[in-house]
mmCIF file of C-alpha atoms and ligand atoms in Angstrom:
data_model
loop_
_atom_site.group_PDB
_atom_site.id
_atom_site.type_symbol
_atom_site.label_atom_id
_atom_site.label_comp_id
_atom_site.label_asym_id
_atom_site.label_seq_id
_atom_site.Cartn_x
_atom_site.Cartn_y
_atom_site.Cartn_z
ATOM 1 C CA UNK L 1 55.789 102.865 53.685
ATOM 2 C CA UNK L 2 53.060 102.524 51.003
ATOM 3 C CA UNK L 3 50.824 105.611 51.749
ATOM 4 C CA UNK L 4 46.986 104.626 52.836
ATOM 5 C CA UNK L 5 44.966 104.884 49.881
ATOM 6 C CA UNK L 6 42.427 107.529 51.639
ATOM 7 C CA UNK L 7 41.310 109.414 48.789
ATOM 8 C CA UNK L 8 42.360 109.643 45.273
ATOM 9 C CA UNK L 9 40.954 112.015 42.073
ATOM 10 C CA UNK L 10 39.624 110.406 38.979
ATOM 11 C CA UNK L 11 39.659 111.826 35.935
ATOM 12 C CA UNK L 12 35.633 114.013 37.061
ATOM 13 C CA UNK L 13 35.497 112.418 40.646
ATOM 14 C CA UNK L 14 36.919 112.206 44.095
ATOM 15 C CA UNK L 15 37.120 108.382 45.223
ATOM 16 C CA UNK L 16 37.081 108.248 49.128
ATOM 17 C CA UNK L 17 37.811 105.427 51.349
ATOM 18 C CA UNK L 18 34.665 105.131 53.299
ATOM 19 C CA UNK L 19 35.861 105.425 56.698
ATOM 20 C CA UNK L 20 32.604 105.045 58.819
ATOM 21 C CA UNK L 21 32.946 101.088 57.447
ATOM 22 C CA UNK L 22 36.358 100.420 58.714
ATOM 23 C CA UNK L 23 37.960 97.914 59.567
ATOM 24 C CA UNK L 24 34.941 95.656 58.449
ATOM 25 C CA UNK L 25 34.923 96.468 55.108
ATOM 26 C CA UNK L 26 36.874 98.162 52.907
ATOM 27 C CA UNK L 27 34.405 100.084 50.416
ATOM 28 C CA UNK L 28 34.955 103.506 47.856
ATOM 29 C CA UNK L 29 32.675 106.489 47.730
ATOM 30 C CA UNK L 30 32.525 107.783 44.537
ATOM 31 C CA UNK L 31 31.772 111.387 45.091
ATOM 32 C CA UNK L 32 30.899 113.459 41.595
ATOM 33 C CA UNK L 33 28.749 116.518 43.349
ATOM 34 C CA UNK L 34 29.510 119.102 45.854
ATOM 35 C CA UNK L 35 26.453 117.172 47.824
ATOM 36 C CA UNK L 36 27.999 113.921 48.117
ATOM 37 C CA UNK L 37 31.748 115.435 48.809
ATOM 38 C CA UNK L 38 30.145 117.936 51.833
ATOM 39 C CA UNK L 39 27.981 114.883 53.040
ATOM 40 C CA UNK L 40 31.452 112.168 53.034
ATOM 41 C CA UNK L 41 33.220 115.373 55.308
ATOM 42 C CA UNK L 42 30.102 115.590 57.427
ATOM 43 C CA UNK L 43 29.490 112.254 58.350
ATOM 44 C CA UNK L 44 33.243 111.193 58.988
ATOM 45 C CA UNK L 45 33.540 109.038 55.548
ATOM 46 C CA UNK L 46 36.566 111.304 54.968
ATOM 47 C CA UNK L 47 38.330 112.761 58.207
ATOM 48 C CA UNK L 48 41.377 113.692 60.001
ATOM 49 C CA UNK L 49 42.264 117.577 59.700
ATOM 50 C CA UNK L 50 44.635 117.043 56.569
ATOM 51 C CA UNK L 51 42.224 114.626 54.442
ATOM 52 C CA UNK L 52 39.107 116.933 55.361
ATOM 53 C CA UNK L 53 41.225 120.007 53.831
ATOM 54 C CA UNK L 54 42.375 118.066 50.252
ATOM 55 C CA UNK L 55 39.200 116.426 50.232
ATOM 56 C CA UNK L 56 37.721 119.821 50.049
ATOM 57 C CA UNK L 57 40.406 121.309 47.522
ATOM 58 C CA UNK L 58 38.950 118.335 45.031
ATOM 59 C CA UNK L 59 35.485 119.391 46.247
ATOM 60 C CA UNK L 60 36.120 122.745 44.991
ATOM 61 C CA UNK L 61 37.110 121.072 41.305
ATOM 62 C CA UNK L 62 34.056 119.297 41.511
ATOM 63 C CA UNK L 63 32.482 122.865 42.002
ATOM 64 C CA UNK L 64 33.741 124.135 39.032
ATOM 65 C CA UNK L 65 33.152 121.789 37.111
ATOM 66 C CA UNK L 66 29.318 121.556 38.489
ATOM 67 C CA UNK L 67 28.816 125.342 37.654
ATOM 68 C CA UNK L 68 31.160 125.859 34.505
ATOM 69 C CA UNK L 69 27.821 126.216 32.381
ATOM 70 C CA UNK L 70 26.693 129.172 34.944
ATOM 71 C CA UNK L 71 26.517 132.702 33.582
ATOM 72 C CA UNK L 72 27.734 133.385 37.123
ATOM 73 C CA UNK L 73 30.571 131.138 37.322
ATOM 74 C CA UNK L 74 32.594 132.770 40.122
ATOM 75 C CA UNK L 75 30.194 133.782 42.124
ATOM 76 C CA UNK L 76 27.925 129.907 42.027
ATOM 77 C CA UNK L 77 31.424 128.439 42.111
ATOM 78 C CA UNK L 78 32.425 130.080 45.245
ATOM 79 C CA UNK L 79 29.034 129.617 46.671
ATOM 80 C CA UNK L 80 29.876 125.602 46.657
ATOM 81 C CA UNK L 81 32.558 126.303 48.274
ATOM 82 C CA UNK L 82 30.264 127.989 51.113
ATOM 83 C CA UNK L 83 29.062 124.369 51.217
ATOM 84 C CA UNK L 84 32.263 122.878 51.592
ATOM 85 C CA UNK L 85 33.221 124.824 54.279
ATOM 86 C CA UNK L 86 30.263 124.694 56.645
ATOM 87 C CA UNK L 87 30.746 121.095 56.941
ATOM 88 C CA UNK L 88 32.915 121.041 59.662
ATOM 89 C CA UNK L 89 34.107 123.825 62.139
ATOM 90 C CA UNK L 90 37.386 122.920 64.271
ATOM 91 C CA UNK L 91 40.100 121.594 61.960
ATOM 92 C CA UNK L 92 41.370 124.455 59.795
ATOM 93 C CA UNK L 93 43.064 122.754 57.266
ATOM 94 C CA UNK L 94 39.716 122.821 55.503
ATOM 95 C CA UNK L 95 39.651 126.761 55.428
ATOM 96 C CA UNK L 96 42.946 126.898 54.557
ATOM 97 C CA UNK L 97 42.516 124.859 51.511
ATOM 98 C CA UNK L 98 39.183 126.668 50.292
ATOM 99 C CA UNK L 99 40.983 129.511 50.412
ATOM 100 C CA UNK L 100 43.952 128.970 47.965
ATOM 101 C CA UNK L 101 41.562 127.471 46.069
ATOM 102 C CA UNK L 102 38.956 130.472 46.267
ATOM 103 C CA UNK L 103 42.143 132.584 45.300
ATOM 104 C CA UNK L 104 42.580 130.591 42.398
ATOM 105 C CA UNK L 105 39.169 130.778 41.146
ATOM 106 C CA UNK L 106 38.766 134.469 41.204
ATOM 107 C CA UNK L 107 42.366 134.856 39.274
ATOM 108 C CA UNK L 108 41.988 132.571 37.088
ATOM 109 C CA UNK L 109 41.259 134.201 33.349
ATOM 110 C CA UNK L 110 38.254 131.662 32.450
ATOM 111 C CA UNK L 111 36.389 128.919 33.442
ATOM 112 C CA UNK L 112 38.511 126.666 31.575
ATOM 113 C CA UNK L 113 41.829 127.793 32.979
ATOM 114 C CA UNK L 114 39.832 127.754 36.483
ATOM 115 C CA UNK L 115 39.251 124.378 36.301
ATOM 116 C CA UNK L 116 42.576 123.329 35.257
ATOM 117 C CA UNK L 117 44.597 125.387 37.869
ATOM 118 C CA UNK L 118 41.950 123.928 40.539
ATOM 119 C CA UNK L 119 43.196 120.795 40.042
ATOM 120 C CA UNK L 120 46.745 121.009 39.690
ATOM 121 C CA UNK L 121 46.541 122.752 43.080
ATOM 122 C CA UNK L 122 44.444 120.130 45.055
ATOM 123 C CA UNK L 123 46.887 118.121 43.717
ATOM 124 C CA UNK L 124 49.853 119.588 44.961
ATOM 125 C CA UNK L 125 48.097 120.201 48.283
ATOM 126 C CA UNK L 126 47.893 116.248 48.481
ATOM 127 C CA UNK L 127 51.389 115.829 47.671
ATOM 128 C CA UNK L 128 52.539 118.851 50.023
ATOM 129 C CA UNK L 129 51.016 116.474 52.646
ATOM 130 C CA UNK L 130 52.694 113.411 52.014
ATOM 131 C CA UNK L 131 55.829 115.265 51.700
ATOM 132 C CA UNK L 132 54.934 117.111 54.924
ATOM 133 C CA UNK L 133 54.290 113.476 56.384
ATOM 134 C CA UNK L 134 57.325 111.882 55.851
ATOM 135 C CA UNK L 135 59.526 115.218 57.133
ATOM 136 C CA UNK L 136 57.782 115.193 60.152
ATOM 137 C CA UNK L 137 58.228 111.044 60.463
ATOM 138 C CA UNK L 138 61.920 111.678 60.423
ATOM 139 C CA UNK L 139 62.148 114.905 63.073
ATOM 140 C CA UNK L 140 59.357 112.532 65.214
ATOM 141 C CA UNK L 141 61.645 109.537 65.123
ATOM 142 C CA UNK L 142 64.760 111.726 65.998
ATOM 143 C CA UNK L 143 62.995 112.263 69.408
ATOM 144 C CA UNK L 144 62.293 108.975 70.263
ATOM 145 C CA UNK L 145 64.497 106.290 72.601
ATOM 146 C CA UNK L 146 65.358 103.123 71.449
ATOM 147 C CA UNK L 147 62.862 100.377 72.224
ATOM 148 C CA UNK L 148 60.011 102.643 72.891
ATOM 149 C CA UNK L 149 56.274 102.112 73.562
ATOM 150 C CA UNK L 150 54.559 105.030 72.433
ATOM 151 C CA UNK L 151 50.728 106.124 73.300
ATOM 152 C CA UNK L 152 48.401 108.183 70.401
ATOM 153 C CA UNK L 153 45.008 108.799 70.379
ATOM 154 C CA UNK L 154 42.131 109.161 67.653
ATOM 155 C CA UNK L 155 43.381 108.826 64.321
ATOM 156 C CA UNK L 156 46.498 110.597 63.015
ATOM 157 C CA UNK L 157 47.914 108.175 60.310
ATOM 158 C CA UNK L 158 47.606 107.677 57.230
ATOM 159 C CA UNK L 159 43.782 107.604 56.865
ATOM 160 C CA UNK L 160 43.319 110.983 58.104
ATOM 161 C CA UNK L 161 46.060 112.919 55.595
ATOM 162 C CA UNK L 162 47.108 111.942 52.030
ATOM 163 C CA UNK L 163 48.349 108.976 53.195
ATOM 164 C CA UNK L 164 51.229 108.968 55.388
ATOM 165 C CA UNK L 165 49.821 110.531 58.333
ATOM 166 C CA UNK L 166 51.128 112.860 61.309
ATOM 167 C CA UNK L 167 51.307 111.233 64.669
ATOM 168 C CA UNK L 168 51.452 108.096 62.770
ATOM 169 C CA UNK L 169 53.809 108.981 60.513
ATOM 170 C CA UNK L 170 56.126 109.670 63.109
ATOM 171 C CA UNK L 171 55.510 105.758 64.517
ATOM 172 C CA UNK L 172 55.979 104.464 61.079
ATOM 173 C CA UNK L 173 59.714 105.775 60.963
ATOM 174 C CA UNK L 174 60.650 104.913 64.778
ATOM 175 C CA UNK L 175 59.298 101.483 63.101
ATOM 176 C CA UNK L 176 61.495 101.399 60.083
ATOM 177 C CA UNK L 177 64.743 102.179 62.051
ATOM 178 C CA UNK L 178 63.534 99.172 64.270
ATOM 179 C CA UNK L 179 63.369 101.352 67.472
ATOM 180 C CA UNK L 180 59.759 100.872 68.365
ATOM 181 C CA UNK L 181 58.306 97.774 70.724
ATOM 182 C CA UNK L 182 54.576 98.778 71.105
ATOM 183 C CA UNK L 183 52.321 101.443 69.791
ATOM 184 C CA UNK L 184 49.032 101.624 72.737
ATOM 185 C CA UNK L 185 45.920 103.283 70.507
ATOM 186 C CA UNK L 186 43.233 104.688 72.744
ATOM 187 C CA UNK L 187 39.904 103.438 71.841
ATOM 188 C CA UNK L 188 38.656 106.789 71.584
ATOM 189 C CA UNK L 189 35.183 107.258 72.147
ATOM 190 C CA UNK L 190 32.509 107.669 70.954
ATOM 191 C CA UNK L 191 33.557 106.937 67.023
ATOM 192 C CA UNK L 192 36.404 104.706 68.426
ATOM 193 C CA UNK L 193 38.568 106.040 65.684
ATOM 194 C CA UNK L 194 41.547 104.681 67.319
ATOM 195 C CA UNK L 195 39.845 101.160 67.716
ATOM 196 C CA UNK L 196 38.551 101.118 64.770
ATOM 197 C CA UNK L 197 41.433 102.537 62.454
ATOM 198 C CA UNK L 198 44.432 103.011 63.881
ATOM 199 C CA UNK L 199 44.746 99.505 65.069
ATOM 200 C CA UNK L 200 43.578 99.039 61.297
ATOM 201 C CA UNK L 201 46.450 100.821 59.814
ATOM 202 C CA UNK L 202 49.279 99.685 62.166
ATOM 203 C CA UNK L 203 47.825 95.676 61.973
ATOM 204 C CA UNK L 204 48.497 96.053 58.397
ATOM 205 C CA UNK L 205 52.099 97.819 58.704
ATOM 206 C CA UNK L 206 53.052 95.066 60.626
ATOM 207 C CA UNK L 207 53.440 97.190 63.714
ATOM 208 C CA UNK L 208 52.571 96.014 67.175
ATOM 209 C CA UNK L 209 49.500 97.451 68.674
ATOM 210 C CA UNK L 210 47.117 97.375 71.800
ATOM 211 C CA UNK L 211 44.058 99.525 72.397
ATOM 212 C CA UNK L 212 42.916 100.337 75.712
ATOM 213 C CA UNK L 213 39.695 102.406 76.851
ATOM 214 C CA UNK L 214 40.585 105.784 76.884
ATOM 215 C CA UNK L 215 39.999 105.654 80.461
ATOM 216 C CA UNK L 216 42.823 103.686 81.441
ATOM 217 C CA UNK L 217 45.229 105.991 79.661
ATOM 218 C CA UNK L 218 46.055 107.822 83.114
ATOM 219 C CA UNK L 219 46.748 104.904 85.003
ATOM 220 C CA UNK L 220 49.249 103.188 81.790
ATOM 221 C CA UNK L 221 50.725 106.449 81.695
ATOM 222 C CA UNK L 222 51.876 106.292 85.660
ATOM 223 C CA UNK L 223 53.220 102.918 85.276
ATOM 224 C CA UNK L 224 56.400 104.375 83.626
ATOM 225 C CA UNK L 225 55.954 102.021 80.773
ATOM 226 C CA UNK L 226 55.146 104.817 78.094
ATOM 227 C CA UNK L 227 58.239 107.046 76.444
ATOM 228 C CA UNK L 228 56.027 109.108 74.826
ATOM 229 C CA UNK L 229 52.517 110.434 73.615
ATOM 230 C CA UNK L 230 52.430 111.309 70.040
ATOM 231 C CA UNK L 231 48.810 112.613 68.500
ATOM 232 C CA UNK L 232 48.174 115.107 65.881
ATOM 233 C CA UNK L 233 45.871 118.224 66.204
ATOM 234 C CA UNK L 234 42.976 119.805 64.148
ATOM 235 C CA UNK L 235 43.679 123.580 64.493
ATOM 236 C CA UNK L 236 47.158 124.778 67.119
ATOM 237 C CA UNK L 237 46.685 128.543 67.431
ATOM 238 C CA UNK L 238 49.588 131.038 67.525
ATOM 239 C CA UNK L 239 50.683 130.213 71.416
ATOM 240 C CA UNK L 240 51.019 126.721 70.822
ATOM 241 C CA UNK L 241 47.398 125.859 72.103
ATOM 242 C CA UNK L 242 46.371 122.651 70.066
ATOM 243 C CA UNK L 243 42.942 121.527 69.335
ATOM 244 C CA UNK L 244 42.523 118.117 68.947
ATOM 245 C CA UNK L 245 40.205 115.028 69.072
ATOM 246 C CA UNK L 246 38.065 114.513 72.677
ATOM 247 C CA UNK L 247 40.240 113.337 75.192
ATOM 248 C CA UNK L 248 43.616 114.455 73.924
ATOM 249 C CA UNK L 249 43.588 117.106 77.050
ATOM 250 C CA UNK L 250 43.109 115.018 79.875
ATOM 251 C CA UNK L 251 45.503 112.550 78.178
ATOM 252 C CA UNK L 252 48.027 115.538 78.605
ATOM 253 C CA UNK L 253 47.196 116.352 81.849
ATOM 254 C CA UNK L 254 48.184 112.921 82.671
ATOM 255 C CA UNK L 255 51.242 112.548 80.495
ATOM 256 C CA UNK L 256 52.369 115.809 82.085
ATOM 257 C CA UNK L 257 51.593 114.382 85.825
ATOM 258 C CA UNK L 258 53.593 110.742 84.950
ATOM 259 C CA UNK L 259 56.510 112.832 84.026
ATOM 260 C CA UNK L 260 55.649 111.858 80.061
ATOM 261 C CA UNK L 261 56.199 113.566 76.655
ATOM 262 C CA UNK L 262 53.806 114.725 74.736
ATOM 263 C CA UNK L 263 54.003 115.403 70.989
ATOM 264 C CA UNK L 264 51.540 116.910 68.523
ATOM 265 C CA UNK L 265 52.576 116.348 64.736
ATOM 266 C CA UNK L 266 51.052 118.374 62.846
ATOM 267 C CA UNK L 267 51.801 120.222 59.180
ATOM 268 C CA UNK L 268 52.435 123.916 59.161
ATOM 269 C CA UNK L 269 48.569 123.761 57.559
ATOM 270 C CA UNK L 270 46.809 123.471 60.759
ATOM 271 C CA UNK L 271 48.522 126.424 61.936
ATOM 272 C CA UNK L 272 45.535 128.686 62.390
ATOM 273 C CA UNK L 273 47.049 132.468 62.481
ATOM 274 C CA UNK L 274 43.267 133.593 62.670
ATOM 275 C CA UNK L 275 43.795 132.129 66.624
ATOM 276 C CA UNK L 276 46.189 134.105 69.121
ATOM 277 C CA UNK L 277 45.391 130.893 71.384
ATOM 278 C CA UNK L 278 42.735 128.162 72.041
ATOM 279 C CA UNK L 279 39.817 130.205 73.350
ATOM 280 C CA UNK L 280 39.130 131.509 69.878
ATOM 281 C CA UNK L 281 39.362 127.790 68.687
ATOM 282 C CA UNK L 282 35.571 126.839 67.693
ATOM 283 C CA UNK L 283 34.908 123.228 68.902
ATOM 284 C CA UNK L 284 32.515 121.650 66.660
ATOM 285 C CA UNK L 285 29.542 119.676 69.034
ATOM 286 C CA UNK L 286 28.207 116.397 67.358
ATOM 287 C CA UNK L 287 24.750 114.809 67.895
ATOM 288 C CA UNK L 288 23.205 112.652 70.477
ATOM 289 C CA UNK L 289 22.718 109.662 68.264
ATOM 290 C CA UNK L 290 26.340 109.329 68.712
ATOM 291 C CA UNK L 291 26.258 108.572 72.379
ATOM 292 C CA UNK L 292 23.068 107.120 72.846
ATOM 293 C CA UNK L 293 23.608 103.596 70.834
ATOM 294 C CA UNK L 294 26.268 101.506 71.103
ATOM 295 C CA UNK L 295 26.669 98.436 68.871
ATOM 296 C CA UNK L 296 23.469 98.275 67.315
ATOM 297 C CA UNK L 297 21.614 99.113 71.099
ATOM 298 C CA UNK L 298 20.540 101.932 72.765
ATOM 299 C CA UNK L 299 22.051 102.746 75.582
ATOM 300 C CA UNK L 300 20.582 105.929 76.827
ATOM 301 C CA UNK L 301 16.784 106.170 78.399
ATOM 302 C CA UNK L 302 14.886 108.369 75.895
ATOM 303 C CA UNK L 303 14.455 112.060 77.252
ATOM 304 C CA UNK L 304 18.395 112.189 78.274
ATOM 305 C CA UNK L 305 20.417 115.131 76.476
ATOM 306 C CA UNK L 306 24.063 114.572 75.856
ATOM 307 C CA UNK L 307 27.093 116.773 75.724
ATOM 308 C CA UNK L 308 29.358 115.486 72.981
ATOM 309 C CA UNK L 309 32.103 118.162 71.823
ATOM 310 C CA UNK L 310 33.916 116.652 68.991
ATOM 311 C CA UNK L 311 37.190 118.092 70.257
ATOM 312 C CA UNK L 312 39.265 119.991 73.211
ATOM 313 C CA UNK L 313 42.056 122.263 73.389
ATOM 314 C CA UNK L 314 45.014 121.117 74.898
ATOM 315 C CA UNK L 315 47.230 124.168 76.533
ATOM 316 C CA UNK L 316 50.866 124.331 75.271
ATOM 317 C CA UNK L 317 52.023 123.975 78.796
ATOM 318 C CA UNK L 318 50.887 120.839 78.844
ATOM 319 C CA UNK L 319 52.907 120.166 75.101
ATOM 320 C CA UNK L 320 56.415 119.357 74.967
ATOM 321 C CA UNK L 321 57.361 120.117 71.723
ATOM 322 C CA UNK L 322 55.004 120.120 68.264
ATOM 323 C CA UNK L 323 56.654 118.370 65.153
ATOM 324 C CA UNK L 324 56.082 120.334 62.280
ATOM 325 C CA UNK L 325 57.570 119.456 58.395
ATOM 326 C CA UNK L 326 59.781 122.885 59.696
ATOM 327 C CA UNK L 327 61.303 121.185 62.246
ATOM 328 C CA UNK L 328 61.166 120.595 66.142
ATOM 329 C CA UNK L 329 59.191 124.132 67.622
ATOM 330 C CA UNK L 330 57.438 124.661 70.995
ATOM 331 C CA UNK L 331 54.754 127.042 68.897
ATOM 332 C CA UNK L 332 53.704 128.308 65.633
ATOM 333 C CA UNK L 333 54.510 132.413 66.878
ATOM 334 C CA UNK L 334 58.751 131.266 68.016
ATOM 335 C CA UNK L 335 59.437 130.347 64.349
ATOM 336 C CA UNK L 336 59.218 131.738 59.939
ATOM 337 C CA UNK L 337 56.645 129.762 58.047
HETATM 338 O O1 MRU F 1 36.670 113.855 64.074
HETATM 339 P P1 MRU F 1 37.904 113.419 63.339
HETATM 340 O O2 MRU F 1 38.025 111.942 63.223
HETATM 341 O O3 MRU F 1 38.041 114.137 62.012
HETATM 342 O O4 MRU F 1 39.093 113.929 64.254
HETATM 343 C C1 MRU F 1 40.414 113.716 63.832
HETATM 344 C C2 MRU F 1 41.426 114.101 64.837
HETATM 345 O O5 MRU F 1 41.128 114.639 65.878
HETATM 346 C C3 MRU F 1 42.864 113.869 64.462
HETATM 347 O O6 MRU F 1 43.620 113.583 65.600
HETATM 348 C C4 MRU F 1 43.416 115.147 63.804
HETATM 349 O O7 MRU F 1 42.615 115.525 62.709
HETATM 350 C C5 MRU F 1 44.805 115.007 63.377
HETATM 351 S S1 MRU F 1 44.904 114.003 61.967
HETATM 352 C C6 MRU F 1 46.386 113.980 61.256
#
């Protein structure tokens, strides 16, 4: 599997694929400022827990290099950083990549060396992640029947991590040892992130794929035709709880009710220890614009408010097992890591 070419650095920039264009056309953000890298995480041009956090670890090179002629390099570097990180609230692989790379910056003996050891560690952080990827693939796969029809929702592949993906990584090895028959993508509203790029990314692996409404998820689920669910998660806290895109919970609910599996893949980075469980999870609420038009229309009368949390926490009674790159684990407090 060729990994998904989400974001790459060049020589003094970060080049993103622009996400919010997908699958319509495929078009690169050349980010060379701490504006334009914050703006690509805020708006969704970059996303997906992993890619927000080494999208941010190259944001923080851009940093440096944006301040190095400061008398107060540290302290206006790590300031950009502040930037960085109020982006986005709920997935913590973005905290947990500012700070390694805050540690860095405040060790390192000059600006020069700052910048250097920046960059060699956003890129091992992106190749942690692909590595990460294709462990968890392989323990994923392990779990799966033969001939299976699996069910994921939002985004997990390859466009939301270095490359390879979580959830989807796991569905692109049960595809290479031939033991898959249909991936079904929920739609997932209202940024249709699963219509809009995870039928993307599987079309182009070559792997069979249906979306459905999200809504119709608990009625597939009781037809016995599903093995397995199998999404990733922005932030799991120490119990297990797992925060993920809108509409993961009541997917489990139902997965749990149909007598279903359900699998979050997720790398030992969006283990948050700052969270004993989900209530201390922060779910990050988007605007109305993103409910009130719908292709190109508006849909709601003017006046209405919304509610439109970003993300819910799924309970880990509800979870049958998260796949980590440490192996098979039922939460992040039963094992070393
Ligand atoms: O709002 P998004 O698109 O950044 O949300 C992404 C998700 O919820 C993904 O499922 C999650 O980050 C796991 S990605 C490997």
């Amino acid at each position: 599997m060729k990994p998904v070419p989400t974001l790459e650095w060049q020589i003094d920039r970060l080049k993103l694929l622009d996400q919010r264009l997908l699958p319509g056309e495929e078009v690169y953000l050349h980010c060379r400022t701490i504006g334009e890298v914050a703006s690509a995480i805020k708006t969704l041009a970059v996303r997906g827990a992993p890619a927000i956090g080494i999208a941010a670890a190259y944001g923080a090179v851009i940093a440096a290099l944006e301040t190095a002629g400061s008398s107060s390099f540290s302290e206006d570097c790590n300031r950009q950083f502040d930037i960085l990180a109020a982006t986005r609230p709920t997935a913590v692989n973005l905290f947990h990549c500012l700070d390694i790379q805050r540690k860095i910056l405040f060790s390192s003996p000059s600006r020069t060396e700052a910048i250097e050891r920046l960059l060699n560690s956003a890129h091992n952080l992106y190749e942690e992640d692909l590595e990460a990827s294709r462990t968890m693939g392989r323990f994923g796969a392990d779990l799966l029947p033969d001939n299976c029809t699996v069910l994921t929702h939002c985004n997990a592949g390859g466009l939301a991590t270095a490359g390879l993906g979580t959830a989807l990584a796991v569905i692109y090895e049960a595809h290479s040892r031939g033991l898959l028959s249909m991936v079904y993508a929920d739609e997932t509203r209202p940024l249709l992130q699963g219509a809009r790029l995870t039928s993307w990314e599987l079309k182009k692996a070559g792997i069979p794929v249906k979306v459905l409404p999200d809504s119709a998820a608990a009625s597939l689920l009781r037809t016995g035709s599903i093995d397995a669910v199998i999404t990733g998660a922005d932030r799991i806290a120490m119990n297990g709880d797992s925060a993920n895109k809108i509409g993961t919970y009541p997917l489990a609910l139902a997965a749990s009710e149909a007598g279903v599996p359900f699998y979050i893949v997720a790398p030992v980075s969006t283990f948050d220890p700052g969270s004993p469980d989900g209530t201390s999870i922060v779910i990050e609420e988007r605007g109305r614009e993103e409910l009130a038009g719908f292709g190109g229309r508006q849909i709601l009368p003017a006046g209405v408010e919304v509610y439109n949390p970003a993300f819910d926490v799924t309970p880990v009674k509800f979870i049958t097992s998260i796949i980590c790159e440490k192996g098979v684990i039922s939460s992040p407090d039963s094992i070393e890591w």
